[in-house]
C-alpha cells in the first residue's frame, strides 16, 4: 500500500510517498531524482541505531554511493553549534553541487539538514525521509528549514523545498508513545484549522491510528499531507493562508522558549496547549462557542496530550511568556498575530491581539488572581 501525493510548486514541485516498508525501497524511489548516484545521509543517534542500516542496504541495492553524518538526538541539535559541526562534516566529505543530502529522522534532523542543504555550496538537493509522526504529517513537507536561537524557535532558516518526501509508516512502530502523541497534536491541528470532517474522523478513529492500526495510520498521514500540500501549494512563503498552520504556535513556541527547548515539553505537546489557549482566546473574543473549545480540548486530553501550561511542572511567568510571543516571526509592528477559530474547521489570522488580552488570558489560565 503506497500513496503518492504531489506538492505543486512549479519547478520546485515534488512527490510525497506514503506507505509501509518504504525505507527498503528508498534506493529505487530516489534513483531517478539523483543528479549523480551519491548521497550523504544525515540522521541522529537514535534513528541511526534503528533505521540507518535499512536505508544503506536499499541504497547499496541500487548502486548509490553513501556516507553518513550522525548528530545527537533532540531539539538542542537545532543550534548554531550543531549546524557548524554538520556543515564541517559535510564539507570534509567533499560534496559537489550534484550531491544529495538525505534527512533521515524527525523534524529536528529534517529542519537542520534542509537548512544545511540550502546554504551548502549555495544550495544542493535534499530529500526528506521522516521517521516521526510529526515529521511525516508536517515538518517534512513544505520546505521550512532552520535552527533555534536564544530569542526563539526557527528564527534562522530558509524556505527550501526537498526533492522528495518518503514517509515509511513502519518507522512509527519504533517511535515512543509520547513522540507519537506529540505528532498527533499537529494532525488534530489540520482538522481544527480547516477540515471539520477530518476532525470528526479523528474523534472516531484517531485512537485506532495511535494504537497502530495500519489502515487508520495510513489514512491519517495521507490526509494530513494532503492538507499541508494543498496549503503550501497555494502559499509557499506564508504570505497568508499558510499562516493558519501556525495555529497554536504563538503561545506554544513561547512555552517552549521559556523551558529552553528540552524534553520537559515536546514541540507537539506545546502545540496542543497552544491550540487550546488560542481557542480559549477565540471564546474570550466572542468569536467561537465554548462548546467547540471544550470539544477540541476534550479530544486532545483523551488522546493523552497536555492541554494547559498547568499540566507542566513549572512556575510560569505570564510576562515572560508574552515577551516570547513578541519574538514570534509573525509579530507585526509590535502587534501580536494569532490564528483564532470561529468554529472547529474554520480559522483565520488576527493581527490585533493586544498585550492586555494576553495578560487576561494567561491570568485566567494560570489562575493568577
Ligand atoms: P525529533 O526530530 O527530535 O524526534 C523526536 C525523537 O524521536 C528524537 O529523540 C528522535 O531521535 C526520535 N526518533 C525519531 N524517529 C524515531 C523512530 N522512528 N523511532 C524511535 N525514535 C525516533 O522531533 P520531532 O517531533 O520529529 O520534530 C520536532 C521539530 O520539528 C521541532 O524542532 C519543530 O520546530 C520542527 N517542526 C518543523 C516544521 C517545519 O515545517 N519545518 C513543522 C513542525 C515542526
Ligand atoms: N508547520 C508550519 C508550516 O509548515 O508552515
GROMACS .gro file of C-alpha atoms and ligand atoms in nm:
model
  418
    1UNK     CA    1   0.000   0.000   0.000
    2UNK     CA    2   0.175   0.317  -0.118
    3UNK     CA    3   0.010   0.652  -0.175
    4UNK     CA    4   0.173   0.915  -0.386
    5UNK     CA    5   0.082   1.279  -0.331
    6UNK     CA    6   0.215   1.581  -0.512
    7UNK     CA    7   0.320   1.924  -0.388
    8UNK     CA    8   0.263   2.159  -0.682
    9UNK     CA    9   0.520   2.437  -0.678
   10UNK     CA   10   0.616   2.478  -1.045
   11UNK     CA   11   0.986   2.392  -1.086
   12UNK     CA   12   1.010   2.315  -0.712
   13UNK     CA   13   0.728   2.055  -0.722
   14UNK     CA   14   0.783   1.715  -0.563
   15UNK     CA   15   0.614   1.392  -0.460
   16UNK     CA   16   0.534   1.253  -0.118
   17UNK     CA   17   0.536   0.873  -0.099
   18UNK     CA   18   0.349   0.730   0.200
   19UNK     CA   19   0.332   0.362   0.288
   20UNK     CA   20   0.470   0.064   0.477
   21UNK     CA   21   0.821  -0.061   0.411
   22UNK     CA   22   0.934   0.235   0.201
   23UNK     CA   23   1.278   0.252   0.365
   24UNK     CA   24   1.352  -0.078   0.190
   25UNK     CA   25   1.257   0.088  -0.139
   26UNK     CA   26   1.447   0.413  -0.079
   27UNK     CA   27   1.712   0.340  -0.345
   28UNK     CA   28   1.452   0.264  -0.610
   29UNK     CA   29   1.245   0.570  -0.524
   30UNK     CA   30   1.542   0.805  -0.517
   31UNK     CA   31   1.749   0.680  -0.811
   32UNK     CA   32   1.553   0.872  -1.080
   33UNK     CA   33   1.590   1.200  -0.888
   34UNK     CA   34   1.960   1.199  -0.814
   35UNK     CA   35   2.189   1.421  -1.024
   36UNK     CA   36   2.455   1.163  -0.956
   37UNK     CA   37   2.438   0.842  -0.752
   38UNK     CA   38   2.598   0.987  -0.442
   39UNK     CA   39   2.421   1.087  -0.121
   40UNK     CA   40   2.511   1.189   0.233
   41UNK     CA   41   2.265   1.067   0.493
   42UNK     CA   42   2.214   1.298   0.792
   43UNK     CA   43   2.048   1.133   1.089
   44UNK     CA   44   2.053   1.128   1.469
   45UNK     CA   45   2.198   0.871   1.709
   46UNK     CA   46   1.863   0.711   1.791
   47UNK     CA   47   1.740   0.681   1.434
   48UNK     CA   48   2.083   0.560   1.321
   49UNK     CA   49   2.055   0.263   1.557
   50UNK     CA   50   1.705   0.177   1.442
   51UNK     CA   51   1.676   0.256   1.072
   52UNK     CA   52   2.003   0.365   0.912
   53UNK     CA   53   2.115   0.019   0.802
   54UNK     CA   54   1.786  -0.043   0.618
   55UNK     CA   55   1.836   0.275   0.416
   56UNK     CA   56   2.201   0.195   0.348
   57UNK     CA   57   2.113  -0.152   0.220
   58UNK     CA   58   1.840  -0.005  -0.001
   59UNK     CA   59   2.094   0.241  -0.150
   60UNK     CA   60   2.354  -0.036  -0.197
   61UNK     CA   61   2.097  -0.239  -0.387
   62UNK     CA   62   2.069   0.045  -0.638
   63UNK     CA   63   2.442   0.125  -0.653
   64UNK     CA   64   2.402   0.462  -0.487
   65UNK     CA   65   2.719   0.563  -0.301
   66UNK     CA   66   2.656   0.690   0.051
   67UNK     CA   67   2.825   0.826   0.362
   68UNK     CA   68   2.658   0.945   0.678
   69UNK     CA   69   2.671   1.213   0.944
   70UNK     CA   70   2.518   1.123   1.280
   71UNK     CA   71   2.411   1.408   1.512
   72UNK     CA   72   2.291   1.391   1.872
   73UNK     CA   73   1.914   1.331   1.912
   74UNK     CA   74   1.684   1.605   2.040
   75UNK     CA   75   1.577   1.965   1.995
   76UNK     CA   76   1.914   2.103   2.114
   77UNK     CA   77   2.061   1.979   1.787
   78UNK     CA   78   1.885   2.265   1.606
   79UNK     CA   79   2.160   2.505   1.719
   80UNK     CA   80   2.436   2.720   1.569
   81UNK     CA   81   2.695   2.482   1.714
   82UNK     CA   82   2.545   2.168   1.562
   83UNK     CA   83   2.487   2.344   1.231
   84UNK     CA   84   2.855   2.439   1.215
   85UNK     CA   85   2.957   2.085   1.305
   86UNK     CA   86   2.722   1.944   1.042
   87UNK     CA   87   2.848   2.179   0.768
   88UNK     CA   88   3.211   2.099   0.855
   89UNK     CA   89   3.146   1.725   0.850
   90UNK     CA   90   2.963   1.756   0.519
   91UNK     CA   91   3.244   1.962   0.365
   92UNK     CA   92   3.502   1.714   0.492
   93UNK     CA   93   3.329   1.461   0.264
   94UNK     CA   94   3.396   1.692  -0.037
   95UNK     CA   95   3.041   1.712  -0.170
   96UNK     CA   96   2.977   1.882  -0.502
   97UNK     CA   97   2.668   2.052  -0.640
   98UNK     CA   98   2.535   1.716  -0.760
   99UNK     CA   99   2.550   1.551  -0.418
  100UNK     CA  100   2.214   1.496  -0.247
  101UNK     CA  101   2.157   1.510   0.130
  102UNK     CA  102   1.910   1.271   0.286
  103UNK     CA  103   1.744   1.384   0.609
  104UNK     CA  104   1.661   1.059   0.791
  105UNK     CA  105   1.484   1.136   1.119
  106UNK     CA  106   1.232   1.358   1.290
  107UNK     CA  107   1.165   1.729   1.248
  108UNK     CA  108   1.494   1.823   1.410
  109UNK     CA  109   1.702   1.636   1.154
  110UNK     CA  110   1.472   1.749   0.871
  111UNK     CA  111   1.495   2.116   0.969
  112UNK     CA  112   1.872   2.133   1.022
  113UNK     CA  113   1.953   1.916   0.719
  114UNK     CA  114   1.725   2.119   0.494
  115UNK     CA  115   1.890   2.438   0.619
  116UNK     CA  116   2.238   2.294   0.560
  117UNK     CA  117   2.135   2.183   0.209
  118UNK     CA  118   2.006   2.532   0.132
  119UNK     CA  119   2.337   2.704   0.217
  120UNK     CA  120   2.597   2.438   0.136
  121UNK     CA  121   2.774   2.526  -0.192
  122UNK     CA  122   2.490   2.783  -0.235
  123UNK     CA  123   2.232   2.507  -0.233
  124UNK     CA  124   2.230   2.136  -0.306
  125UNK     CA  125   1.941   1.890  -0.334
  126UNK     CA  126   1.796   1.719  -0.031
  127UNK     CA  127   1.535   1.454   0.035
  128UNK     CA  128   1.323   1.405   0.344
  129UNK     CA  129   1.279   1.059   0.496
  130UNK     CA  130   1.074   1.147   0.806
  131UNK     CA  131   1.063   0.890   1.087
  132UNK     CA  132   0.839   1.059   1.346
  133UNK     CA  133   0.466   1.117   1.311
  134UNK     CA  134   0.524   1.490   1.348
  135UNK     CA  135   0.775   1.490   1.065
  136UNK     CA  136   0.558   1.269   0.841
  137UNK     CA  137   0.247   1.482   0.879
  138UNK     CA  138   0.404   1.824   0.896
  139UNK     CA  139   0.771   1.921   0.907
  140UNK     CA  140   0.898   1.717   0.611
  141UNK     CA  141   0.650   1.881   0.374
  142UNK     CA  142   0.663   2.246   0.273
  143UNK     CA  143   1.029   2.340   0.282
  144UNK     CA  144   1.061   2.531   0.607
  145UNK     CA  145   1.411   2.474   0.739
  146UNK     CA  146   1.603   2.624   1.027
  147UNK     CA  147   1.755   2.628   1.371
  148UNK     CA  148   1.661   2.778   1.707
  149UNK     CA  149   1.828   3.072   1.881
  150UNK     CA  150   1.808   3.205   2.234
  151UNK     CA  151   1.548   3.453   2.101
  152UNK     CA  152   1.312   3.185   1.983
  153UNK     CA  153   1.244   2.882   1.767
  154UNK     CA  154   1.327   2.863   1.398
  155UNK     CA  155   1.433   3.229   1.383
  156UNK     CA  156   1.722   3.146   1.149
  157UNK     CA  157   1.625   2.950   0.841
  158UNK     CA  158   1.517   2.933   0.481
  159UNK     CA  159   1.232   2.819   0.260
  160UNK     CA  160   1.393   2.535   0.067
  161UNK     CA  161   1.191   2.250  -0.077
  162UNK     CA  162   1.307   1.887  -0.072
  163UNK     CA  163   1.319   1.688  -0.397
  164UNK     CA  164   1.101   1.415  -0.247
  165UNK     CA  165   0.945   1.303   0.081
  166UNK     CA  166   0.941   0.932   0.167
  167UNK     CA  167   0.722   0.857   0.469
  168UNK     CA  168   0.751   0.493   0.577
  169UNK     CA  169   0.474   0.439   0.830
  170UNK     CA  170   0.655   0.130   0.964
  171UNK     CA  171   0.915   0.361   1.121
  172UNK     CA  172   0.639   0.481   1.354
  173UNK     CA  173   0.631   0.136   1.515
  174UNK     CA  174   0.963   0.211   1.692
  175UNK     CA  175   0.857   0.559   1.799
  176UNK     CA  176   0.794   0.611   2.174
  177UNK     CA  177   0.426   0.671   2.253
  178UNK     CA  178   0.494   1.022   2.383
  179UNK     CA  179   0.655   1.119   2.050
  180UNK     CA  180   0.366   0.965   1.856
  181UNK     CA  181   0.120   1.173   2.057
  182UNK     CA  182   0.323   1.489   2.001
  183UNK     CA  183   0.283   1.433   1.626
  184UNK     CA  184  -0.089   1.371   1.678
  185UNK     CA  185  -0.126   1.729   1.801
  186UNK     CA  186  -0.026   1.852   1.453
  187UNK     CA  187  -0.277   1.608   1.298
  188UNK     CA  188  -0.558   1.750   1.514
  189UNK     CA  189  -0.441   2.094   1.401
  190UNK     CA  190  -0.538   2.016   1.038
  191UNK     CA  191  -0.891   1.919   1.139
  192UNK     CA  192  -0.930   2.221   1.361
  193UNK     CA  193  -0.799   2.484   1.119
  194UNK     CA  194  -0.997   2.396   0.808
  195UNK     CA  195  -1.127   2.041   0.788
  196UNK     CA  196  -1.419   1.965   1.020
  197UNK     CA  197  -1.494   1.619   0.865
  198UNK     CA  198  -1.131   1.519   0.935
  199UNK     CA  199  -1.169   1.635   1.296
  200UNK     CA  200  -1.481   1.417   1.327
  201UNK     CA  201  -1.289   1.124   1.171
  202UNK     CA  202  -1.015   1.176   1.431
  203UNK     CA  203  -1.271   1.172   1.712
  204UNK     CA  204  -1.395   0.837   1.582
  205UNK     CA  205  -1.074   0.672   1.458
  206UNK     CA  206  -0.777   0.870   1.593
  207UNK     CA  207  -0.729   0.634   1.886
  208UNK     CA  208  -0.721   0.338   1.643
  209UNK     CA  209  -0.444   0.506   1.441
  210UNK     CA  210  -0.249   0.585   1.759
  211UNK     CA  211  -0.283   0.221   1.867
  212UNK     CA  212  -0.106   0.118   1.546
  213UNK     CA  213  -0.396   0.020   1.317
  214UNK     CA  214  -0.218   0.034   0.982
  215UNK     CA  215  -0.511   0.138   0.770
  216UNK     CA  216  -0.608   0.419   1.007
  217UNK     CA  217  -0.247   0.533   1.035
  218UNK     CA  218  -0.205   0.541   0.658
  219UNK     CA  219  -0.527   0.741   0.616
  220UNK     CA  220  -0.428   0.984   0.891
  221UNK     CA  221  -0.082   1.053   0.745
  222UNK     CA  222  -0.223   1.083   0.393
  223UNK     CA  223  -0.499   1.326   0.489
  224UNK     CA  224  -0.254   1.539   0.686
  225UNK     CA  225  -0.003   1.551   0.400
  226UNK     CA  226  -0.284   1.631   0.153
  227UNK     CA  227  -0.389   1.924   0.369
  228UNK     CA  228  -0.034   2.050   0.405
  229UNK     CA  229   0.049   2.003   0.035
  230UNK     CA  230  -0.261   2.197  -0.065
  231UNK     CA  231  -0.185   2.490   0.164
  232UNK     CA  232   0.186   2.503   0.071
  233UNK     CA  233   0.098   2.481  -0.299
  234UNK     CA  234  -0.116   2.794  -0.261
  235UNK     CA  235   0.110   2.993  -0.031
  236UNK     CA  236   0.466   2.863  -0.017
  237UNK     CA  237   0.615   3.166   0.158
  238UNK     CA  238   0.340   3.225   0.412
  239UNK     CA  239   0.201   3.549   0.285
  240UNK     CA  240  -0.146   3.445   0.402
  241UNK     CA  241  -0.313   3.103   0.405
  242UNK     CA  242  -0.004   2.911   0.525
  243UNK     CA  243  -0.005   3.112   0.848
  244UNK     CA  244  -0.308   2.901   0.952
  245UNK     CA  245  -0.062   2.616   1.003
  246UNK     CA  246   0.078   2.817   1.291
  247UNK     CA  247  -0.246   2.765   1.486
  248UNK     CA  248  -0.142   2.707   1.846
  249UNK     CA  249   0.218   2.800   1.774
  250UNK     CA  250   0.243   3.158   1.907
  251UNK     CA  251   0.192   3.063   2.270
  252UNK     CA  252   0.322   2.711   2.203
  253UNK     CA  253   0.659   2.850   2.096
  254UNK     CA  254   0.658   3.082   2.397
  255UNK     CA  255   0.613   2.785   2.632
  256UNK     CA  256   0.897   2.601   2.458
  257UNK     CA  257   1.129   2.904   2.467
  258UNK     CA  258   1.057   2.951   2.836
  259UNK     CA  259   1.154   2.589   2.905
  260UNK     CA  260   1.472   2.612   2.695
  261UNK     CA  261   1.376   2.351   2.432
  262UNK     CA  262   1.439   2.042   2.641
  263UNK     CA  263   1.235   1.727   2.693
  264UNK     CA  264   1.004   1.884   2.952
  265UNK     CA  265   0.765   1.984   2.677
  266UNK     CA  266   0.792   1.841   2.325
  267UNK     CA  267   0.711   2.066   2.029
  268UNK     CA  268   0.384   1.884   1.954
  269UNK     CA  269   0.282   1.898   2.321
  270UNK     CA  270   0.339   2.273   2.324
  271UNK     CA  271   0.124   2.300   2.010
  272UNK     CA  272  -0.156   2.106   2.185
  273UNK     CA  273  -0.153   2.353   2.474
  274UNK     CA  274  -0.114   2.646   2.234
  275UNK     CA  275  -0.420   2.535   2.033
  276UNK     CA  276  -0.632   2.513   2.347
  277UNK     CA  277  -0.516   2.862   2.450
  278UNK     CA  278  -0.588   3.001   2.102
  279UNK     CA  279  -0.939   2.853   2.123
  280UNK     CA  280  -0.985   2.999   2.469
  281UNK     CA  281  -0.880   3.339   2.333
  282UNK     CA  282  -1.128   3.292   2.048
  283UNK     CA  283  -1.405   3.227   2.302
  284UNK     CA  284  -1.298   3.528   2.512
  285UNK     CA  285  -1.328   3.744   2.197
  286UNK     CA  286  -1.678   3.614   2.129
  287UNK     CA  287  -1.565   3.451   1.804
  288UNK     CA  288  -1.613   3.089   1.899
  289UNK     CA  289  -1.861   2.884   2.103
  290UNK     CA  290  -1.741   2.746   2.436
  291UNK     CA  291  -1.862   2.400   2.319
  292UNK     CA  292  -1.615   2.394   2.028
  293UNK     CA  293  -1.328   2.495   2.253
  294UNK     CA  294  -1.421   2.223   2.503
  295UNK     CA  295  -1.462   1.963   2.228
  296UNK     CA  296  -1.107   2.012   2.093
  297UNK     CA  297  -0.968   2.025   2.446
  298UNK     CA  298  -1.153   1.701   2.533
  299UNK     CA  299  -1.020   1.524   2.225
  300UNK     CA  300  -0.657   1.624   2.287
  301UNK     CA  301  -0.687   1.529   2.653
  302UNK     CA  302  -0.844   1.192   2.574
  303UNK     CA  303  -0.557   1.120   2.337
  304UNK     CA  304  -0.320   1.180   2.627
  305UNK     CA  305  -0.183   1.525   2.537
  306UNK     CA  306  -0.131   1.812   2.783
  307UNK     CA  307  -0.389   2.087   2.738
  308UNK     CA  308  -0.274   2.351   2.985
  309UNK     CA  309   0.058   2.502   3.098
  310UNK     CA  310  -0.051   2.382   3.441
  311UNK     CA  311  -0.002   2.022   3.319
  312UNK     CA  312   0.371   2.102   3.319
  313UNK     CA  313   0.563   2.132   3.648
  314UNK     CA  314   0.690   2.484   3.623
  315UNK     CA  315   0.631   2.819   3.786
  316UNK     CA  316   0.510   3.009   3.479
  317UNK     CA  317   0.561   3.382   3.446
  318UNK     CA  318   0.294   3.542   3.226
  319UNK     CA  319   0.509   3.845   3.140
  320UNK     CA  320   0.796   3.631   3.018
  321UNK     CA  321   0.561   3.423   2.805
  322UNK     CA  322   0.424   3.741   2.648
  323UNK     CA  323   0.778   3.865   2.582
  324UNK     CA  324   0.849   3.540   2.395
  325UNK     CA  325   0.535   3.598   2.187
  326UNK     CA  326   0.681   3.931   2.071
  327UNK     CA  327   0.980   3.744   1.925
  328UNK     CA  328   0.744   3.532   1.715
  329UNK     CA  329   0.812   3.559   1.341
  330UNK     CA  330   0.451   3.663   1.288
  331UNK     CA  331   0.468   3.963   1.527
  332UNK     CA  332   0.398   4.270   1.310
  333UNK     CA  333   0.480   4.627   1.407
  334UNK     CA  334   0.469   4.549   1.776
  335UNK     CA  335   0.124   4.378   1.749
  336UNK     CA  336   0.068   4.009   1.810
  337UNK     CA  337  -0.062   3.775   1.543
  338UNK     CA  338  -0.278   3.481   1.643
  339UNK     CA  339  -0.469   3.224   1.445
  340UNK     CA  340  -0.814   3.220   1.602
  341UNK     CA  341  -1.114   2.996   1.540
  342UNK     CA  342  -1.478   3.081   1.478
  343UNK     CA  343  -1.562   2.710   1.496
  344UNK     CA  344  -1.388   2.374   1.453
  345UNK     CA  345  -1.267   2.371   1.092
  346UNK     CA  346  -1.275   2.747   1.048
  347UNK     CA  347  -0.984   2.967   1.150
  348UNK     CA  348  -0.843   3.300   1.042
  349UNK     CA  349  -0.549   3.530   1.103
  350UNK     CA  350  -0.585   3.810   1.360
  351UNK     CA  351  -0.312   4.071   1.386
  352UNK     CA  352  -0.466   4.281   1.657
  353UNK     CA  353  -0.422   4.073   1.971
  354UNK     CA  354  -0.320   4.310   2.249
  355UNK     CA  355  -0.084   4.258   2.538
  356UNK     CA  356  -0.378   4.322   2.774
  357UNK     CA  357  -0.580   4.042   2.617
  358UNK     CA  358  -0.293   3.800   2.659
  359UNK     CA  359  -0.242   3.910   3.018
  360UNK     CA  360  -0.608   3.839   3.090
  361UNK     CA  361  -0.597   3.502   2.909
  362UNK     CA  362  -0.286   3.394   3.096
  363UNK     CA  363  -0.414   3.523   3.429
  364UNK     CA  364  -0.725   3.306   3.383
  365UNK     CA  365  -0.526   3.008   3.256
  366UNK     CA  366  -0.251   3.023   3.514
  367UNK     CA  367  -0.509   3.101   3.784
  368UNK     CA  368  -0.328   3.418   3.889
  369UNK     CA  369  -0.561   3.644   4.092
  370LIG     P1  370   1.273   1.499   1.682
  370LIG     O1  371   1.328   1.511   1.547
  370LIG     O2  372   1.355   1.550   1.797
  370LIG     O3  373   1.235   1.348   1.709
  370LIG     C1  374   1.185   1.312   1.834
  370LIG     C2  375   1.266   1.199   1.899
  370LIG     O4  376   1.228   1.078   1.835
  370LIG     C3  377   1.416   1.213   1.882
  370LIG     O5  378   1.476   1.173   2.002
  370LIG     C4  379   1.449   1.113   1.771
  370LIG     O6  380   1.578   1.059   1.785
  370LIG     C5  381   1.344   1.006   1.794
  370LIG     N1  382   1.304   0.931   1.677
  370LIG     C6  383   1.287   0.975   1.551
  370LIG     N2  384   1.238   0.879   1.474
  370LIG     C7  385   1.225   0.769   1.551
  370LIG     C8  386   1.176   0.639   1.529
  370LIG     N3  387   1.123   0.602   1.412
  370LIG     N4  388   1.178   0.551   1.634
  370LIG     C9  389   1.225   0.590   1.756
  370LIG     N5  390   1.269   0.712   1.783
  370LIG    C10  391   1.268   0.802   1.681
  370LIG     O7  392   1.133   1.574   1.695
  370LIG     P2  393   1.005   1.586   1.601
  370LIG     O8  394   0.892   1.589   1.693
  370LIG     O9  395   1.005   1.489   1.492
  370LIG    O10  396   1.023   1.730   1.534
  370LIG    C11  397   1.021   1.847   1.612
  370LIG    C12  398   1.087   1.958   1.537
  370LIG    O11  399   1.018   1.979   1.414
  370LIG    C13  400   1.086   2.091   1.610
  370LIG    O12  401   1.214   2.146   1.607
  370LIG    C14  402   0.991   2.176   1.530
  370LIG    O13  403   1.023   2.312   1.534
  370LIG    C15  404   1.008   2.120   1.393
  370LIG     N6  405   0.895   2.144   1.304
  370LIG    C16  406   0.923   2.193   1.181
  370LIG    C17  407   0.821   2.214   1.092
  370LIG    C18  408   0.853   2.261   0.952
  370LIG    O14  409   0.760   2.293   0.879
  370LIG     N7  410   0.977   2.261   0.913
  370LIG    C19  411   0.688   2.185   1.127
  370LIG    C20  412   0.663   2.136   1.252
  370LIG    C21  413   0.767   2.115   1.342
  371LIG     N1  414   0.441   2.398   1.035
  371LIG     C1  415   0.409   2.526   0.981
  371LIG     C2  416   0.437   2.538   0.834
  371LIG     O1  417   0.492   2.449   0.774
  371LIG     O2  418   0.406   2.636   0.776
   0.00000   0.00000   0.00000
